[in-house]
mmCIF file of C-alpha atoms in Angstrom:
data_model
loop_
_atom_site.group_PDB
_atom_site.id
_atom_site.type_symbol
_atom_site.label_atom_id
_atom_site.label_comp_id
_atom_site.label_asym_id
_atom_site.label_seq_id
_atom_site.Cartn_x
_atom_site.Cartn_y
_atom_site.Cartn_z
ATOM 1 C CA MET A 1 42.562 -39.737 14.689
ATOM 2 C CA ASN A 2 43.447 -37.507 17.738
ATOM 3 C CA ARG A 3 45.133 -34.956 15.062
ATOM 4 C CA TYR A 4 41.919 -34.992 12.626
ATOM 5 C CA ILE A 5 39.490 -34.135 15.576
ATOM 6 C CA LYS A 6 41.689 -31.132 16.856
ATOM 7 C CA ARG A 7 41.996 -30.084 13.010
ATOM 8 C CA LEU A 8 38.450 -30.068 13.150
ATOM 9 C CA MET A 9 38.132 -27.926 16.393
ATOM 10 C CA GLY A 10 40.580 -25.478 15.043
ATOM 11 C CA VAL A 11 38.609 -25.090 11.681
ATOM 12 C CA ALA A 12 35.463 -24.542 14.018
ATOM 13 C CA LEU A 13 36.887 -22.060 16.381
ATOM 14 C CA LEU A 14 38.327 -19.772 13.486
ATOM 15 C CA GLY A 15 35.050 -19.980 11.991
ATOM 16 C CA THR A 16 33.291 -18.882 15.085
ATOM 17 C CA ALA A 17 36.054 -16.069 15.527
ATOM 18 C CA ILE A 18 35.517 -15.114 11.492
ATOM 19 C CA LEU A 19 32.022 -14.676 12.068
ATOM 20 C CA SER A 20 32.204 -12.923 15.394
ATOM 21 C CA LEU A 21 34.444 -10.067 13.731
ATOM 22 C CA ALA A 22 31.816 -9.879 11.020
ATOM 23 C CA ALA A 23 29.182 -9.401 13.172
ATOM 24 C CA CYS A 24 31.338 -6.564 15.108
ATOM 25 C CA GLY A 25 31.934 -4.991 11.970
ATOM 26 C CA LYS A 26 28.130 -4.593 10.867
ATOM 27 C CA SER A 27 25.963 -1.971 11.739
ATOM 28 C CA GLY A 28 22.480 -3.454 12.889
ATOM 29 C CA ALA A 29 19.325 -2.543 12.008
ATOM 30 C CA ASN A 30 18.851 -0.185 15.391
ATOM 31 C CA GLN A 31 22.534 0.537 16.222
ATOM 32 C CA VAL A 32 25.522 1.922 14.894
ATOM 33 C CA ASN A 33 28.577 0.205 15.783
ATOM 34 C CA SER A 34 31.183 2.056 13.322
ATOM 35 C CA LYS A 35 33.702 4.692 14.423
ATOM 36 C CA GLU A 36 31.667 7.371 12.519
ATOM 37 C CA ILE A 37 28.227 8.382 11.006
ATOM 38 C CA THR A 38 27.009 10.700 8.727
ATOM 39 C CA PHE A 39 23.029 10.782 8.185
ATOM 40 C CA LEU A 40 22.529 10.991 4.589
ATOM 41 C CA LYS A 41 25.382 8.785 3.622
ATOM 42 C CA ASP A 42 24.233 6.014 6.267
ATOM 43 C CA ALA A 43 20.387 6.279 5.507
ATOM 44 C CA GLN A 44 21.778 5.533 1.701
ATOM 45 C CA SER A 45 23.021 2.414 2.888
ATOM 46 C CA SER A 46 21.253 -1.179 2.624
ATOM 47 C CA ASN A 47 21.096 -1.022 6.673
ATOM 48 C CA GLN A 48 17.842 -0.193 8.249
ATOM 49 C CA ARG A 49 18.054 2.521 10.835
ATOM 50 C CA ILE A 50 15.688 3.801 13.218
ATOM 51 C CA TRP A 51 16.139 7.811 14.333
ATOM 52 C CA TYR A 52 14.198 9.454 16.994
ATOM 53 C CA PHE A 53 12.992 13.193 16.857
ATOM 54 C CA ALA A 54 12.521 14.255 20.203
ATOM 55 C CA SER A 55 12.037 17.217 22.450
ATOM 56 C CA ASN A 56 11.034 18.018 25.800
ATOM 57 C CA ASP A 57 7.598 19.939 26.468
ATOM 58 C CA ASP A 58 9.286 22.375 28.682
ATOM 59 C CA SER A 59 11.168 24.670 25.884
ATOM 60 C CA GLN A 60 13.730 25.605 28.761
ATOM 61 C CA ASN A 61 14.634 22.127 29.524
ATOM 62 C CA ARG A 62 17.644 20.942 27.476
ATOM 63 C CA GLU A 63 18.393 17.759 29.229
ATOM 64 C CA LEU A 64 17.912 14.662 27.435
ATOM 65 C CA SER A 65 16.337 11.880 29.514
ATOM 66 C CA LYS A 66 13.927 8.771 29.983
ATOM 67 C CA THR A 67 11.008 11.268 29.721
ATOM 68 C CA THR A 68 11.982 13.395 26.616
ATOM 69 C CA LYS A 69 8.845 13.159 24.429
ATOM 70 C CA ILE A 70 9.479 11.263 21.027
ATOM 71 C CA ARG A 71 7.732 13.372 18.142
ATOM 72 C CA THR A 72 8.160 11.500 15.373
ATOM 73 C CA ILE A 73 10.224 8.375 14.485
ATOM 74 C CA PHE A 74 12.271 7.863 10.968
ATOM 75 C CA VAL A 75 13.122 4.794 9.584
ATOM 76 C CA THR A 76 16.052 4.956 6.692
ATOM 77 C CA LYS A 77 17.173 2.462 4.215
ATOM 78 C CA ASN A 78 18.533 2.610 0.693
ATOM 79 C CA GLY A 79 18.175 6.418 0.450
ATOM 80 C CA LYS A 80 14.469 6.315 1.630
ATOM 81 C CA VAL A 81 12.935 7.601 4.909
ATOM 82 C CA THR A 82 9.390 6.389 6.283
ATOM 83 C CA ALA A 83 8.142 8.805 8.870
ATOM 84 C CA TYR A 84 5.970 7.516 11.665
ATOM 85 C CA THR A 85 4.229 9.689 14.502
ATOM 86 C CA PRO A 86 3.183 8.263 17.595
ATOM 87 C CA LYS A 87 -0.474 8.773 18.741
ATOM 88 C CA GLY A 88 -0.540 12.156 20.719
ATOM 89 C CA THR A 89 2.688 13.188 22.510
ATOM 90 C CA GLY A 90 2.893 10.788 25.427
ATOM 91 C CA MET A 91 5.484 8.369 23.897
ATOM 92 C CA ALA A 92 9.014 8.943 25.438
ATOM 93 C CA PHE A 93 12.348 7.209 25.653
ATOM 94 C CA LYS A 94 11.391 4.996 28.631
ATOM 95 C CA ASP A 95 8.368 3.424 26.541
ATOM 96 C CA ILE A 96 10.827 2.123 23.824
ATOM 97 C CA ASN A 97 13.170 0.593 26.623
ATOM 98 C CA LYS A 98 14.222 -3.058 25.957
ATOM 99 C CA LYS A 99 11.875 -3.006 22.504
ATOM 100 C CA SER A 100 13.355 -4.430 19.364
ATOM 101 C CA ASP A 101 13.216 -2.685 15.967
ATOM 102 C CA SER A 102 10.280 -5.032 14.997
ATOM 103 C CA GLN A 103 8.340 -4.336 18.177
ATOM 104 C CA ILE A 104 9.170 -0.471 17.867
ATOM 105 C CA ILE A 105 7.761 -0.247 14.228
ATOM 106 C CA SER A 106 4.839 -2.711 14.923
ATOM 107 C CA ASN A 107 3.575 -0.727 17.742
ATOM 108 C CA LEU A 108 4.268 2.601 15.486
ATOM 109 C CA LYS A 109 2.052 1.151 12.663
ATOM 110 C CA LYS A 110 -0.882 0.631 14.997
ATOM 111 C CA ALA A 111 -0.398 4.082 16.604
ATOM 112 C CA ASP A 112 -0.246 5.826 13.261
ATOM 113 C CA LYS A 113 -3.845 4.353 12.348
ATOM 114 C CA ALA A 114 -5.224 5.254 15.542
ATOM 115 C CA SER A 115 -4.043 8.826 14.980
ATOM 116 C CA PHE A 116 -5.676 9.079 11.771
ATOM 117 C CA ASP A 117 -9.008 7.843 13.264
ATOM 118 C CA GLU A 118 -8.708 10.422 16.007
ATOM 119 C CA PHE A 119 -7.944 12.957 12.894
ATOM 120 C CA VAL A 120 -11.025 12.108 11.045
ATOM 121 C CA SER A 121 -13.204 11.874 14.210
ATOM 122 C CA GLY A 122 -12.247 15.420 15.316
ATOM 123 C CA ASP A 123 -12.840 18.934 13.950
ATOM 124 C CA HIS A 124 -9.308 18.998 12.037
ATOM 125 C CA SER A 125 -10.663 18.072 8.827
ATOM 126 C CA LEU A 126 -12.302 20.276 6.551
ATOM 127 C CA VAL A 127 -14.136 17.458 5.014
ATOM 128 C CA THR A 128 -15.153 16.151 8.623
ATOM 129 C CA SER A 129 -16.394 19.349 9.886
ATOM 130 C CA GLN A 130 -18.521 19.859 6.640
ATOM 131 C CA LEU A 131 -20.107 16.341 7.122
ATOM 132 C CA GLN A 132 -20.861 16.976 10.520
ATOM 133 C CA GLU A 133 -22.553 19.957 9.502
ATOM 134 C CA ALA A 134 -24.565 18.383 6.860
ATOM 135 C CA GLN A 135 -25.519 15.503 9.156
ATOM 136 C CA LYS A 136 -27.045 18.116 11.717
ATOM 137 C CA SER A 137 -28.896 20.121 8.751
ATOM 138 C CA LEU A 138 -30.164 16.642 7.455
ATOM 139 C CA LYS A 139 -31.490 15.853 11.139
ATOM 140 C CA ASP A 140 -33.023 18.985 11.479
ATOM 141 C CA ALA A 141 -34.829 18.759 7.656
ATOM 142 C CA LYS A 142 -36.380 15.328 8.678
ATOM 143 C CA GLU A 143 -37.657 16.249 11.996
ATOM 144 C CA LEU A 144 -39.337 19.198 9.965
ATOM 145 C CA LEU A 145 -40.743 17.019 7.532
ATOM 146 C CA LYS A 146 -41.837 14.612 9.915
ATOM 147 C CA THR A 147 -43.737 17.567 12.014
ATOM 148 C CA HIS A 148 -45.348 18.712 8.799
ATOM 149 C CA THR A 149 -46.427 15.200 7.831
ATOM 150 C CA GLU A 150 -48.217 14.916 10.890
ATOM 151 C CA ARG A 151 -49.891 17.931 10.819
ATOM 152 C CA ARG A 152 -50.961 17.230 7.368
ATOM 153 C CA LYS A 153 -52.999 14.260 8.654
ATOM 154 C CA HIS A 154 -55.269 16.590 10.779
ATOM 155 C CA ASP A 155 -55.766 18.981 7.889
ATOM 156 C CA ILE A 156 -59.022 17.391 6.661
ATOM 157 C CA GLY A 157 -61.839 19.990 6.319
ATOM 158 C CA LEU A 158 -59.427 23.127 6.698
ATOM 159 C CA ASP A 159 -59.570 25.790 4.047
ATOM 160 C CA LYS A 160 -57.755 24.839 0.689
ATOM 161 C CA SER A 161 -55.405 27.683 0.936
ATOM 162 C CA VAL A 162 -54.165 26.116 4.081
ATOM 163 C CA LEU A 163 -54.085 22.619 2.556
ATOM 164 C CA GLU A 164 -51.931 24.036 -0.245
ATOM 165 C CA GLU A 165 -49.648 25.794 2.072
ATOM 166 C CA ASP A 166 -48.868 22.664 3.998
ATOM 167 C CA LYS A 167 -48.606 20.924 0.911
ATOM 168 C CA GLU A 168 -45.895 23.303 -0.201
ATOM 169 C CA ASP A 169 -44.192 23.172 3.326
ATOM 170 C CA ILE A 170 -43.992 19.314 2.799
ATOM 171 C CA ASP A 171 -42.316 19.360 -0.555
ATOM 172 C CA SER A 172 -40.020 21.898 0.197
ATOM 173 C CA ASN A 173 -38.922 19.692 3.440
ATOM 174 C CA GLU A 174 -38.668 16.518 1.057
ATOM 175 C CA LYS A 175 -36.492 18.432 -1.235
ATOM 176 C CA THR A 176 -34.521 19.551 1.566
ATOM 177 C CA VAL A 177 -33.859 16.307 2.891
ATOM 178 C CA SER A 178 -32.969 15.073 -0.377
ATOM 179 C CA TYR A 179 -30.600 17.886 -0.859
ATOM 180 C CA TYR A 180 -28.445 17.138 2.231
ATOM 181 C CA GLN A 181 -28.671 13.250 1.363
ATOM 182 C CA THR A 182 -27.018 14.361 -1.732
ATOM 183 C CA VAL A 183 -24.437 16.413 -0.013
ATOM 184 C CA LEU A 184 -23.467 13.796 2.466
ATOM 185 C CA LYS A 185 -23.212 11.187 -0.146
ATOM 186 C CA ASN A 186 -20.484 13.500 -2.047
ATOM 187 C CA LEU A 187 -18.807 14.566 1.024
ATOM 188 C CA LYS A 188 -18.077 10.997 2.317
ATOM 189 C CA SER A 189 -16.550 10.308 -1.270
ATOM 190 C CA LYS A 190 -14.118 13.111 -0.478
ATOM 191 C CA GLU A 191 -13.459 11.606 3.122
ATOM 192 C CA PRO A 192 -9.734 11.177 3.768
ATOM 193 C CA LYS A 193 -9.055 7.161 3.524
ATOM 194 C CA TYR A 194 -6.191 5.835 5.603
ATOM 195 C CA LYS A 195 -2.829 5.310 3.860
ATOM 196 C CA ALA A 196 0.129 3.406 5.687
ATOM 197 C CA PRO A 197 3.279 5.264 6.009
ATOM 198 C CA PHE A 198 5.308 4.967 3.059
ATOM 199 C CA ALA A 199 9.020 5.488 1.982
ATOM 200 C CA SER A 200 9.953 8.948 0.630
ATOM 201 C CA ASP A 201 13.202 10.022 -1.162
ATOM 202 C CA LEU A 202 15.684 12.195 1.072
ATOM 203 C CA ARG A 203 18.086 14.511 0.524
ATOM 204 C CA ALA A 204 19.922 17.133 2.435
ATOM 205 C CA GLU A 205 21.201 20.910 2.178
ATOM 206 C CA VAL A 206 24.115 21.890 3.852
ATOM 207 C CA THR A 207 26.096 25.123 4.533
ATOM 208 C CA THR A 208 29.862 25.320 4.411
ATOM 209 C CA ASP A 209 32.588 27.655 6.044
ATOM 210 C CA SER A 210 34.574 30.417 4.072
ATOM 211 C CA SER A 211 36.701 27.772 2.333
ATOM 212 C CA GLY A 212 33.602 25.698 1.194
ATOM 213 C CA ASN A 213 35.085 22.745 2.528
ATOM 214 C CA LYS A 214 33.860 22.239 6.140
ATOM 215 C CA VAL A 215 29.971 21.719 6.526
ATOM 216 C CA GLY A 216 28.767 23.567 9.412
ATOM 217 C CA SER A 217 24.924 22.818 9.367
ATOM 218 C CA GLU A 218 22.733 20.464 7.447
ATOM 219 C CA ARG A 219 19.160 20.432 7.002
ATOM 220 C CA LEU A 220 17.052 17.017 5.905
ATOM 221 C CA ILE A 221 14.405 17.384 3.491
ATOM 222 C CA TYR A 222 11.783 14.641 2.727
ATOM 223 C CA SER A 223 7.887 14.354 1.596
ATOM 224 C CA ALA A 224 5.294 14.292 4.377
ATOM 225 C CA ARG A 225 1.619 13.337 3.984
ATOM 226 C CA SER A 226 -1.150 15.350 5.482
ATOM 227 C CA TYR A 227 -4.737 14.139 5.754
ATOM 228 C CA GLN A 228 -6.713 16.396 3.061
ATOM 229 C CA PRO A 229 -9.492 15.638 0.416
ATOM 230 C CA VAL A 230 -8.154 14.843 -3.013
ATOM 231 C CA ASP A 231 -9.614 18.068 -4.570
ATOM 232 C CA THR A 232 -6.784 20.131 -2.366
ATOM 233 C CA LEU A 233 -3.839 18.165 -4.221
ATOM 234 C CA VAL A 234 -1.231 20.050 -5.531
ATOM 235 C CA THR A 235 0.118 18.570 -8.693
ATOM 236 C CA ASP A 236 -0.900 15.604 -11.083
ATOM 237 C CA GLU A 237 1.839 13.735 -10.142
ATOM 238 C CA TYR A 238 0.903 13.464 -6.662
ATOM 239 C CA LYS A 239 -2.557 12.902 -7.391
ATOM 240 C CA THR A 240 -1.567 9.757 -9.266
ATOM 241 C CA ASN A 241 0.689 8.588 -6.686
ATOM 242 C CA TYR A 242 -0.723 9.608 -3.421
ATOM 243 C CA PRO A 243 -4.565 10.147 -4.436
ATOM 244 C CA GLU A 244 -5.894 10.627 -0.796
ATOM 245 C CA TYR A 245 -3.131 12.981 0.624
ATOM 246 C CA LYS A 246 -1.647 16.325 0.076
ATOM 247 C CA MET A 247 1.935 16.236 -0.114
ATOM 248 C CA ALA A 248 3.807 18.654 1.791
ATOM 249 C CA THR A 249 7.961 19.265 2.065
ATOM 250 C CA SER A 250 9.183 18.836 5.558
ATOM 251 C CA ASN A 251 12.747 19.477 6.887
ATOM 252 C CA ILE A 252 14.797 18.882 9.872
ATOM 253 C CA PRO A 253 17.524 21.523 10.592
ATOM 254 C CA LEU A 254 20.691 19.807 12.316
ATOM 255 C CA GLN A 255 22.700 22.277 13.761
ATOM 256 C CA GLY A 256 25.124 20.442 16.225
ATOM 257 C CA THR A 257 26.513 16.896 16.733
ATOM 258 C CA TYR A 258 26.803 14.865 19.681
ATOM 259 C CA TYR A 259 30.649 14.213 20.957
ATOM 260 C CA ALA A 260 29.869 11.576 22.983
ATOM 261 C CA PRO A 261 26.609 8.979 23.136
ATOM 262 C CA ALA A 262 23.990 9.981 25.743
ATOM 263 C CA HIS A 263 22.900 7.141 27.810
ATOM 264 C CA ILE A 264 19.243 6.203 28.473
ATOM 265 C CA PHE A 265 18.689 2.795 30.708
ATOM 266 C CA ASP A 266 21.062 0.452 28.775
ATOM 267 C CA ASP A 267 21.170 2.242 25.662
ATOM 268 C CA MET A 268 23.517 4.658 24.062
ATOM 269 C CA TYR A 269 22.146 7.297 21.641
ATOM 270 C CA THR A 270 23.871 9.541 19.158
ATOM 271 C CA GLY A 271 23.161 11.924 16.766
ATOM 272 C CA TYR A 272 22.432 15.633 16.280
ATOM 273 C CA THR A 273 20.594 18.678 17.746
ATOM 274 C CA GLY A 274 18.571 21.604 16.721
ATOM 275 C CA VAL A 275 16.076 23.937 17.193
ATOM 276 C CA THR A 276 12.553 24.505 15.893
ATOM 277 C CA ASP A 277 9.725 26.844 16.898
ATOM 278 C CA ASP A 278 12.161 27.976 19.584
ATOM 279 C CA LYS A 279 12.648 24.454 21.093
ATOM 280 C CA ASP A 280 15.724 22.497 21.372
ATOM 281 C CA PHE A 281 15.343 19.014 19.689
ATOM 282 C CA TYR A 282 17.222 15.880 19.723
ATOM 283 C CA PHE A 283 17.655 13.906 16.496
ATOM 284 C CA LEU A 284 19.421 10.301 17.601
ATOM 285 C CA THR A 285 19.752 6.811 16.839
ATOM 286 C CA LYS A 286 21.179 4.123 19.048
ATOM 287 C CA THR A 287 24.942 2.978 18.796
ATOM 288 C CA THR A 288 27.126 0.252 20.605
ATOM 289 C CA ASN A 289 29.951 2.314 20.061
ATOM 290 C CA LYS A 290 30.981 4.689 22.869
ATOM 291 C CA HIS A 291 33.528 6.408 20.663
ATOM 292 C CA VAL A 292 31.270 6.815 17.862
ATOM 293 C CA LYS A 293 31.934 10.240 16.010
ATOM 294 C CA VAL A 294 28.728 11.912 14.391
ATOM 295 C CA GLN A 295 29.449 14.341 11.568
ATOM 296 C CA PHE A 296 27.235 16.239 9.025
ATOM 297 C CA ASP A 297 27.130 14.884 5.440
ATOM 298 C CA LYS A 298 30.141 15.899 3.394
ATOM 299 C CA THR A 299 29.292 18.093 0.207
ATOM 300 C CA LYS A 300 30.233 15.210 -2.290
ATOM 301 C CA THR A 301 27.529 12.861 -0.666
ATOM 302 C CA LYS A 302 24.851 11.846 -3.165
ATOM 303 C CA ASN A 303 21.666 14.204 -2.846
ATOM 304 C CA VAL A 304 23.671 16.661 -1.084
ATOM 305 C CA LYS A 305 23.257 20.372 -2.027
ATOM 306 C CA VAL A 306 25.461 23.274 -0.663
ATOM 307 C CA THR A 307 23.148 26.133 0.101
ATOM 308 C CA ASP A 308 23.514 29.630 1.678
ATOM 309 C CA TYR A 309 20.229 29.297 3.683
#
């Protein structure tokens, strides 16, 4: 009986050890614990990964810190990328401290909707500005119609020509009101409608040295949406797939890699660096391996193209 119990305990301990080793060898949803990572190849795996595109407000400040602002958050999986933009520019690394993947993504979805609401309520949208102008014109036309109608009530006994002139004014005002009501109706049908962030295809262009073997820089390319009225869409394909949005090609020029992970609170971040709009940026993901080596993607990786940009 004792030998049987010991055998059971031995099997249980062995199973625990195997599970522990398996857990250590697998990349989690928001962490890299392998010895090496290349962005596109990792993005093509079935592991979900979160990457942070960040920069400081001060272009002279090159220090990555808890207050560095997160501009865009990318979620990669199966060769696709979904881009989330935090509302405003107030999110910093300190704001994601101790938050899980699901919490971060959930908060981003709410912030994305809030950003859209802010956009359409401001002066950034052509349709929105046209709507505001039409609404003002309609209000003015209604007030003028009301004035002429009130005056018409007191026109009894006046010269016939005056009566006809007042009637013409009222008829003209009514047509103006009707016109702007139609304009508003048409504009509202073109108002941007909210569409949640979606996963788009991801590819990369790389440059190589004179031998053609060593990659020196990498540009990540993906599709991004912009809030535009439907009649500005650029192709029939986009009109079919994304009826409320104009699609634009966006890119991230990766120029350097991290030699060792950077620490922010209890987390380690690794990834790439680059410069855009004359400002240094960081393109980072979390890691649990302090010896992880970050590299550019290889020329033979799927969806990688060698270019001379």
